[in-house]
PDB file of C-alpha atoms in Angstrom:
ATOM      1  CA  UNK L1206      77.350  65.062 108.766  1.00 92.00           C
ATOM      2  CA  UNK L1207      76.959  63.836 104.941  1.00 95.00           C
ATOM      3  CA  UNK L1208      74.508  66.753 103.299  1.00 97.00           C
ATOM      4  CA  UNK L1209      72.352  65.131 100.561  1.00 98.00           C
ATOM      5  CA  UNK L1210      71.403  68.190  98.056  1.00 98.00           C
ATOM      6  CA  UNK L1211      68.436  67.001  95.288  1.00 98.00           C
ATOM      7  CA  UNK L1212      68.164  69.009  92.272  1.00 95.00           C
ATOM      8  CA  UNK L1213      65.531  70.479  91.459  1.00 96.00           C
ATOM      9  CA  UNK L1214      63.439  71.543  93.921  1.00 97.00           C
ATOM     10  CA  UNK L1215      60.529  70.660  91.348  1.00 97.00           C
ATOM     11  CA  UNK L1216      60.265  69.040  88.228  1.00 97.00           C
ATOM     12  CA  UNK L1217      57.364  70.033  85.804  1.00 96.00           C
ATOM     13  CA  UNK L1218      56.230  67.194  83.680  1.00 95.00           C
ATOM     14  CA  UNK L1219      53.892  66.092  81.084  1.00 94.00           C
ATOM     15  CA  UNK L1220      52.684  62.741  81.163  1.00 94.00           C
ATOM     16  CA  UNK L1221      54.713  60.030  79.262  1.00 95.00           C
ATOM     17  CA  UNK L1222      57.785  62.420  79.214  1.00 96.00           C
ATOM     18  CA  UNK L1223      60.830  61.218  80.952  1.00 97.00           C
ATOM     19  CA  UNK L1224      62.046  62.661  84.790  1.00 96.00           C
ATOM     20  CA  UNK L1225      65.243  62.898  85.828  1.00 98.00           C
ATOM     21  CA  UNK L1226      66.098  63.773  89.284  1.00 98.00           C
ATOM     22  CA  UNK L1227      69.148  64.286  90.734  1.00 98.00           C
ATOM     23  CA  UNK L1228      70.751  63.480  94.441  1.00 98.00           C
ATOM     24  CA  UNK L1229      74.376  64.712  95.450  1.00 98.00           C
ATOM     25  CA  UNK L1230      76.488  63.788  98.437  1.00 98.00           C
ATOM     26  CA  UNK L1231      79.043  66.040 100.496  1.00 97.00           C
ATOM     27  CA  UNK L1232      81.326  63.171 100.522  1.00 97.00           C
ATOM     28  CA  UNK L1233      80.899  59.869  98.907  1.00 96.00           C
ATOM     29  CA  UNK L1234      78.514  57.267 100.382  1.00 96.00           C
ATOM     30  CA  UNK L1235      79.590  54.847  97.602  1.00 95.00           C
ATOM     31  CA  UNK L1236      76.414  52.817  96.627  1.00 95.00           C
ATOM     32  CA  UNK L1237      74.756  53.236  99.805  1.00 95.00           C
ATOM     33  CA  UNK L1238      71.886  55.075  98.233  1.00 97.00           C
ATOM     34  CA  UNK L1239      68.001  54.907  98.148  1.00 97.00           C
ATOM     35  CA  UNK L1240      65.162  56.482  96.870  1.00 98.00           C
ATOM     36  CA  UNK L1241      61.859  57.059  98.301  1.00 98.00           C
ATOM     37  CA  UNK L1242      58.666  58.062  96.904  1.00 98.00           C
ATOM     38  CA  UNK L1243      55.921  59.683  98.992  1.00 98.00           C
ATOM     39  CA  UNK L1244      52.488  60.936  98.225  1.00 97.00           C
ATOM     40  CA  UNK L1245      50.711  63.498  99.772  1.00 95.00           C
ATOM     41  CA  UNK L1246      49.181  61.731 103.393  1.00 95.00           C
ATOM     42  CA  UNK L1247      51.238  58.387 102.655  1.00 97.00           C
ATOM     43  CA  UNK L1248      54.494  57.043 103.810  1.00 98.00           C
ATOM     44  CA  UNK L1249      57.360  56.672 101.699  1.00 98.00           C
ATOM     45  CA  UNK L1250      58.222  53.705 100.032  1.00 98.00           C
ATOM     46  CA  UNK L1251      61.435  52.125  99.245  1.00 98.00           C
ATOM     47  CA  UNK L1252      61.993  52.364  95.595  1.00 98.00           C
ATOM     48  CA  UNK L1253      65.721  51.793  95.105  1.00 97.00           C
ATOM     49  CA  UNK L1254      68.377  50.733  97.064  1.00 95.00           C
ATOM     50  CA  UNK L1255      71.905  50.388  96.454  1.00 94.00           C
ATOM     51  CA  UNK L1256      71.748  53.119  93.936  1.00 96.00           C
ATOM     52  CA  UNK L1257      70.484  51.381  91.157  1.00 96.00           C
ATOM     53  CA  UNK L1258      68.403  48.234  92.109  1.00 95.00           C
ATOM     54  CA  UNK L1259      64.568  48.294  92.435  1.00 97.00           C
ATOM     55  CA  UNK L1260      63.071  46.548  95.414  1.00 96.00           C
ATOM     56  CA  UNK L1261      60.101  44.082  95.251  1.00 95.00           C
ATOM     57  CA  UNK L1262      57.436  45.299  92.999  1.00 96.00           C
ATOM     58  CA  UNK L1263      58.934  48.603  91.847  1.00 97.00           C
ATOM     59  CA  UNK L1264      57.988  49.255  87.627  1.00 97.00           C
ATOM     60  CA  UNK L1265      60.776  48.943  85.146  1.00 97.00           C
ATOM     61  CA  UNK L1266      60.351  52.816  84.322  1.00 97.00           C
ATOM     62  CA  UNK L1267      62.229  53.314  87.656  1.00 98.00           C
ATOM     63  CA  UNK L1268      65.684  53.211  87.337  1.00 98.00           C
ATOM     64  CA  UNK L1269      68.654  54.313  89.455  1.00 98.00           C
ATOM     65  CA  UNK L1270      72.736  55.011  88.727  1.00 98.00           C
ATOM     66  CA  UNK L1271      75.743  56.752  90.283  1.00 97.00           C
ATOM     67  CA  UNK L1272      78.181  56.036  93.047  1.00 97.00           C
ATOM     68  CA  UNK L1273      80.247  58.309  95.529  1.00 96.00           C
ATOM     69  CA  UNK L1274      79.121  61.310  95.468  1.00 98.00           C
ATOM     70  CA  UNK L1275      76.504  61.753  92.402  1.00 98.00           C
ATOM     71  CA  UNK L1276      73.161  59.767  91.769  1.00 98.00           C
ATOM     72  CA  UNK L1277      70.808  59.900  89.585  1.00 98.00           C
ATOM     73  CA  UNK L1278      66.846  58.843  89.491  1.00 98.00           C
ATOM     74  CA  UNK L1279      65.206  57.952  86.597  1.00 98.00           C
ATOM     75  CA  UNK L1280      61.569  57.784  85.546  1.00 97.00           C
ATOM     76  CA  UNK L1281      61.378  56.749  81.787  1.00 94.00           C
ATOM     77  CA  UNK L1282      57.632  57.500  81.595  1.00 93.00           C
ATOM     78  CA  UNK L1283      55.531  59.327  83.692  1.00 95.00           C
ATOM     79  CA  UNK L1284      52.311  57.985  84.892  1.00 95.00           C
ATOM     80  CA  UNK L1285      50.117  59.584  86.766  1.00 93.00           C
ATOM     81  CA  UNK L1286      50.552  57.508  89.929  1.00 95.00           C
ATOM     82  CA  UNK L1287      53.972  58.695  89.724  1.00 96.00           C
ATOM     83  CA  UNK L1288      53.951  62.373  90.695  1.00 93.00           C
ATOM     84  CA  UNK L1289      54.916  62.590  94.176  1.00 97.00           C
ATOM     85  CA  UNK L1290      58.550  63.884  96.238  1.00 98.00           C
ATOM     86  CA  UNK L1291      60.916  61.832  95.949  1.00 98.00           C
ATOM     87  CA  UNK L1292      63.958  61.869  98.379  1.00 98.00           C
ATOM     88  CA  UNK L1293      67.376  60.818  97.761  1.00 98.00           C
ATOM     89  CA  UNK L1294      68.510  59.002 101.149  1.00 97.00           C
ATOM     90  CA  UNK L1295      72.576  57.975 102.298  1.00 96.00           C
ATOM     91  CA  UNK L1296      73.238  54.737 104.840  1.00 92.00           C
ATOM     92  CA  UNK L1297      76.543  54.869 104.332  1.00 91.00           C
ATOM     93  CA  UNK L1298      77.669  54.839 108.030  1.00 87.00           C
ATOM     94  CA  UNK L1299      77.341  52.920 111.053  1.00 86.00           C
ATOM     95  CA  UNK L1300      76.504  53.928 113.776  1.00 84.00           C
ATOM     96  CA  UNK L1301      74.186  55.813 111.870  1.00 88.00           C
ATOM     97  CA  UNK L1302      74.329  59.038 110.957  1.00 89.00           C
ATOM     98  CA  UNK L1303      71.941  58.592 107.894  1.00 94.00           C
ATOM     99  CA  UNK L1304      70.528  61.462 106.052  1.00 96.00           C
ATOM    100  CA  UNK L1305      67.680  63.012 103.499  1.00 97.00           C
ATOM    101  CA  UNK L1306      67.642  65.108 100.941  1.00 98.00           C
ATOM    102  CA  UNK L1307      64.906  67.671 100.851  1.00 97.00           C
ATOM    103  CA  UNK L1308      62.627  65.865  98.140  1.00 98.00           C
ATOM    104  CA  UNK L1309      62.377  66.370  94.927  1.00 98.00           C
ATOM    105  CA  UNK L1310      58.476  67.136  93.343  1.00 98.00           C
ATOM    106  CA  UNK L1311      57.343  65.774  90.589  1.00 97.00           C
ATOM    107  CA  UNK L1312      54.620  67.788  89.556  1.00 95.00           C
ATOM    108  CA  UNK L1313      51.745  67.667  86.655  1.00 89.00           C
ATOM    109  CA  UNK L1314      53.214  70.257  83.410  1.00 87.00           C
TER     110      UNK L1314
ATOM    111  CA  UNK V 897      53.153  39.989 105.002  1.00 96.00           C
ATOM    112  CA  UNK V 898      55.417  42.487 106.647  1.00 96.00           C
ATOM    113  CA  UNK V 899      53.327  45.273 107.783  1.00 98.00           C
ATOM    114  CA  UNK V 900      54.379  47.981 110.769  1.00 98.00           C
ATOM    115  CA  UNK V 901      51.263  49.354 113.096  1.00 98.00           C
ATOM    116  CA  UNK V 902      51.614  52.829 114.130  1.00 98.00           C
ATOM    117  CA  UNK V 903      49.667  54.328 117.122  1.00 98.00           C
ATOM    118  CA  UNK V 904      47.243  56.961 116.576  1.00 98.00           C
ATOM    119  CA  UNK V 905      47.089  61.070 116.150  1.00 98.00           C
ATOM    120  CA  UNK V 906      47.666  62.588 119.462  1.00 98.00           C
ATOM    121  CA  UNK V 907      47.102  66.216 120.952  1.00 98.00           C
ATOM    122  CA  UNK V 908      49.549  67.649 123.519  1.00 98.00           C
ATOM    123  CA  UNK V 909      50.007  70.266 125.735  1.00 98.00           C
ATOM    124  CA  UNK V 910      53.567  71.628 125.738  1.00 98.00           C
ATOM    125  CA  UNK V 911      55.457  70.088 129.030  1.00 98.00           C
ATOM    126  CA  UNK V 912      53.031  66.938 128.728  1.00 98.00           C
ATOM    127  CA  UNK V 913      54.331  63.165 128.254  1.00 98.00           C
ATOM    128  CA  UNK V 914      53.892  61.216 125.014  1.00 98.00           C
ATOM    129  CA  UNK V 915      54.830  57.909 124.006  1.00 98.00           C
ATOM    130  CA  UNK V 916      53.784  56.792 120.476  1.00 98.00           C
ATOM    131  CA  UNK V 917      54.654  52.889 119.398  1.00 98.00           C
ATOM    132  CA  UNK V 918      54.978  51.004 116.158  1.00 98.00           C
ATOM    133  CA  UNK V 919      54.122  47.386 116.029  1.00 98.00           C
ATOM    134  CA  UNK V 920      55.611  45.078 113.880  1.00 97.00           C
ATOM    135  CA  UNK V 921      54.425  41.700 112.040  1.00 97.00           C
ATOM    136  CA  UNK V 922      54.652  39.391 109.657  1.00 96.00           C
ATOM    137  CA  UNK V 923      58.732  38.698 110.143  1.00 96.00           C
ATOM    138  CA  UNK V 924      60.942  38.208 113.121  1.00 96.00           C
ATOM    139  CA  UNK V 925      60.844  41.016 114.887  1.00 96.00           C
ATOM    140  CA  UNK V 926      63.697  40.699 117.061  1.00 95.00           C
ATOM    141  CA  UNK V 927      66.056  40.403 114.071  1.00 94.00           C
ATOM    142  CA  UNK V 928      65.550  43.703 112.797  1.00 96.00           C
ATOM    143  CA  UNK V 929      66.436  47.256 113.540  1.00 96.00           C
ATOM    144  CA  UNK V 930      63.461  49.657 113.624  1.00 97.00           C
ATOM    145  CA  UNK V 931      64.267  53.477 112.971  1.00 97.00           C
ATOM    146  CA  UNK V 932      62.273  56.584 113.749  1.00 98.00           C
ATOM    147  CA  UNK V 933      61.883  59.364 111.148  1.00 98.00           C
ATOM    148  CA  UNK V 934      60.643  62.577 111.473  1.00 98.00           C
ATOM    149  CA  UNK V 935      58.441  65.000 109.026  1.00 98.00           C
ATOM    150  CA  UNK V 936      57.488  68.374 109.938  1.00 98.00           C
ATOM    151  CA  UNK V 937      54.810  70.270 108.625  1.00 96.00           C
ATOM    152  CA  UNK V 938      55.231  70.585 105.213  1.00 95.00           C
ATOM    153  CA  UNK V 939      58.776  69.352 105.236  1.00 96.00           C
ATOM    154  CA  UNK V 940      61.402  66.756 104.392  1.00 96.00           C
ATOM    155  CA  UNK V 941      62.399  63.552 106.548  1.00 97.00           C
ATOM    156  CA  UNK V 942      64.784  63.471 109.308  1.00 97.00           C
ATOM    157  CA  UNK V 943      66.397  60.316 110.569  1.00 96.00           C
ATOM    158  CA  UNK V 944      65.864  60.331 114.532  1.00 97.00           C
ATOM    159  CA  UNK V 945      67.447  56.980 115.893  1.00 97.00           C
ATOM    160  CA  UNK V 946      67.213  53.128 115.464  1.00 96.00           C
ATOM    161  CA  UNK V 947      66.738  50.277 118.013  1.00 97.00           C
ATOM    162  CA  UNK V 948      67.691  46.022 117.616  1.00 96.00           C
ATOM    163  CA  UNK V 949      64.223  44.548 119.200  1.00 96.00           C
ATOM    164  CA  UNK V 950      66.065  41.779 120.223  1.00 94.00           C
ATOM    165  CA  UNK V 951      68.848  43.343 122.966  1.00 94.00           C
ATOM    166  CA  UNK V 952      67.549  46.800 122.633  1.00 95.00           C
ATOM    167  CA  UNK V 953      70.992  48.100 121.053  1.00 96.00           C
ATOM    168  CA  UNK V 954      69.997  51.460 120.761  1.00 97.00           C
ATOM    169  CA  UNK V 955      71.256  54.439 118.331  1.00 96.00           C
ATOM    170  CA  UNK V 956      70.745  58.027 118.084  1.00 96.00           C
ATOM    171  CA  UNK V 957      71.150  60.923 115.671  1.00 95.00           C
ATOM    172  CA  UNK V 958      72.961  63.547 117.419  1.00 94.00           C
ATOM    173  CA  UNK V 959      70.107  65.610 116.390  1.00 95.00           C
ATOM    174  CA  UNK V 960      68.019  63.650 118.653  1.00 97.00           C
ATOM    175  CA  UNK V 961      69.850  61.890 121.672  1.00 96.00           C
ATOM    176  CA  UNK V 962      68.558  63.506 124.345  1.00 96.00           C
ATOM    177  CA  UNK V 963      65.576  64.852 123.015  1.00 97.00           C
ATOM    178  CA  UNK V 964      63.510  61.478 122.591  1.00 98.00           C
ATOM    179  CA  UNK V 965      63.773  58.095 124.287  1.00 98.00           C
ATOM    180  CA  UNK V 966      63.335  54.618 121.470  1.00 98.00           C
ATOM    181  CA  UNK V 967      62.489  51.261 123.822  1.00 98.00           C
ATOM    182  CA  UNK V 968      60.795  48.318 122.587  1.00 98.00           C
ATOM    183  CA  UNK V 969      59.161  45.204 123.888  1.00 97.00           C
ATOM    184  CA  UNK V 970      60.115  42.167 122.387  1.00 95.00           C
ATOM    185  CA  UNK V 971      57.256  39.995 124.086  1.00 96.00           C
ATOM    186  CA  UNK V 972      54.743  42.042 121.799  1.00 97.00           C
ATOM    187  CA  UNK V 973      56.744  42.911 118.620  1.00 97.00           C
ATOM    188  CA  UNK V 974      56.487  46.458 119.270  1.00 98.00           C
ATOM    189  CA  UNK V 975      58.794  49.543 119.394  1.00 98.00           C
ATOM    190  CA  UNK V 976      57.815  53.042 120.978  1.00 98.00           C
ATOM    191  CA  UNK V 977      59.341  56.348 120.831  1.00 98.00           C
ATOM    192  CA  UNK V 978      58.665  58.756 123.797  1.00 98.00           C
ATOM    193  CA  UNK V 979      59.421  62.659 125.181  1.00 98.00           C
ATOM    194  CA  UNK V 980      59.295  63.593 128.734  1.00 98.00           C
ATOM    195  CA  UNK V 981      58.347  67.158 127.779  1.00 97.00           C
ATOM    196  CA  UNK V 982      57.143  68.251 124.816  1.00 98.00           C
ATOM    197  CA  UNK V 983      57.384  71.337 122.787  1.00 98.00           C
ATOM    198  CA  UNK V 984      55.439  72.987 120.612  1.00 98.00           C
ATOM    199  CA  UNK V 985      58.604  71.978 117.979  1.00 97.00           C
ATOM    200  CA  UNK V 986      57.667  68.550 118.059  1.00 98.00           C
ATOM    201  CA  UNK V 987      54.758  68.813 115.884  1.00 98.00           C
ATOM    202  CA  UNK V 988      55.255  66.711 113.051  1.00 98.00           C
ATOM    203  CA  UNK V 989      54.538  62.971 111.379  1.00 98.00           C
ATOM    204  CA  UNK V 990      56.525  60.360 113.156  1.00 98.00           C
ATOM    205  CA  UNK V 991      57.427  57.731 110.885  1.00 98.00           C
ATOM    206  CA  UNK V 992      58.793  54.053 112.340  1.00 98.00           C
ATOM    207  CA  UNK V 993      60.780  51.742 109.387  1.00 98.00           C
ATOM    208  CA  UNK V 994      62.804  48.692 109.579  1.00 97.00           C
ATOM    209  CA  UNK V 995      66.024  48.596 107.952  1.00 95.00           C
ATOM    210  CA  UNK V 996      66.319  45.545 105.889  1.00 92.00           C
ATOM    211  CA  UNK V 997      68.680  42.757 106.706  1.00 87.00           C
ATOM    212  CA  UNK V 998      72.355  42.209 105.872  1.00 80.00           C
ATOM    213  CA  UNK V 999      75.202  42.710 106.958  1.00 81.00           C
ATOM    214  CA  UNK V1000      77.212  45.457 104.571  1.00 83.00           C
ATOM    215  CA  UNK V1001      76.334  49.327 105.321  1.00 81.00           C
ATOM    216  CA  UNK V1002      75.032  49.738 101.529  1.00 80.00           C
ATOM    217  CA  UNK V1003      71.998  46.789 102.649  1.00 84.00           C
ATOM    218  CA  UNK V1004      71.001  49.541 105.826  1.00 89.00           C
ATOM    219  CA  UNK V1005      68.042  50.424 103.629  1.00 93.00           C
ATOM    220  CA  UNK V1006      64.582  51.140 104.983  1.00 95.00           C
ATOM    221  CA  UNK V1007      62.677  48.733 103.075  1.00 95.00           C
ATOM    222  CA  UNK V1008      58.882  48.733 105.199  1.00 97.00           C
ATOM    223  CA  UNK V1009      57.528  51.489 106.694  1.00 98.00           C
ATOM    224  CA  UNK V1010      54.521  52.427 108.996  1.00 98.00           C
ATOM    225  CA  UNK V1011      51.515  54.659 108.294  1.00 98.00           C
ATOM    226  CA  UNK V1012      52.800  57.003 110.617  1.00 98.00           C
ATOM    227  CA  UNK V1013      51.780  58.567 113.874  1.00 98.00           C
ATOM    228  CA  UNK V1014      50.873  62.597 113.649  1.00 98.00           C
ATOM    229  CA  UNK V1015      51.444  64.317 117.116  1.00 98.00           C
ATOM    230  CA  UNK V1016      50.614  68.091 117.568  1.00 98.00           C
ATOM    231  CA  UNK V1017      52.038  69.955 120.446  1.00 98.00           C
ATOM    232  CA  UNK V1018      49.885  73.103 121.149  1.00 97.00           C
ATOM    233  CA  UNK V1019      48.805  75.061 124.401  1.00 95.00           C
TER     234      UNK V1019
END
């Protein structure tokens, strides 16, 4: 099984300041890597697929890069509708044998 | 407009039968996979399994296979996910999503997503 590790845990931010969050892979899942952002009592929702482009209706401040095993997440500048876990997610297999991170917070400094 | 329709909360008893479903609209159902995801309480997600409406090609995580049955009906766009017993473990948010179209393994994204389904499994 591919083990996605996120780093950190949580990320204290002020608003307007810039996130980075980051999304590691046992063994590389070349670009086959999304993001997801969930609120509290809402599903996730696609916000970048193949590691670095933003699906339909995502904000420019969201921005995605790496391939094989490290990725990176990007939030230029935090809003508030922004803070919320974010997972890091591989689909790098078929059959699938897809996996999570554990979510990243994005918290209020 | 794509949207997926998740059945409602549901109480069990541990041992009792549940079958939660997940309809789809809005695009052709039968040409996409729909997957199963699971959150516990206060936890991350967990990939559970994946059926093709259309022939009911059906995939499980190893996790899972055994543990939970995916079927879907074509005739009314909907996908369900079911346990014969359940345990007290199976509390958690059950979220369906399709995986978008294409045919190259970094296109398997999971680009529309239901509201979820919360089941709780206590005696």
């Amino acid at each position: 099984e591919i083990v996605m590790t996120q780093s950190p845990a949580t990320l204290s931010v002020s608003p307007g300041e810039r996130a980075t969050l980051s999304c590691r892979a046992s063994q590389s899942v070349s670009s086959s890597l999304a993001w997801y952002q969930q609120k509290p009592g809402q599903a996730p929702r696609l916000l970048i697929y193949g590691a670095s482009t933003r699906a339909t209706g995502i904000p420019a401040r969201f921005s995605g890069s790496g391939s094989g095993t490290e990725f990176t997440l990007t939030i230029s500048s935090l809003q508030s509708e922004d803070f919320a876990v974010y997972y890091c997610q591989q689909h790098n297999n078929w059959p699938p044998r897809w996996t999570f991170g554990q979510g990243t917070k994005v918290e209020i400094k | 407009e794509v949207q997926l329709v998740q059945s409602g909360a549901e109480v069990k008893k541990p041992g009792e039968s549940l079958k939660i479903s997940c309809k789809g609209s809005g695009y052709s159902f039968t040409n996409y996979w729909i997957g199963w995801v699971r959150q516990m309480p206060g936890k991350g997600l967990e990939w559970m399994g994946i059926i093709y409406p259309g022939d009911s090609d059906t995939r499980y995580s190893p996790s899972f296979q055994g543990q939970v049955t995916i079927s879907a009906d074509k005739s009314i766009s909907t996908t369900y996910l079911q346990w014969s017993s359940l345990k007290a473990s199976d509390t958690a948010m059950y979220y369906c999503a399709r995986r978008s179209s294409g045919s190259y393994l970094s296109e398997y994204y999971l680009d529309y997503w239901g509201q979820g389904t919360l089941v709780t499994v206590s005696s």
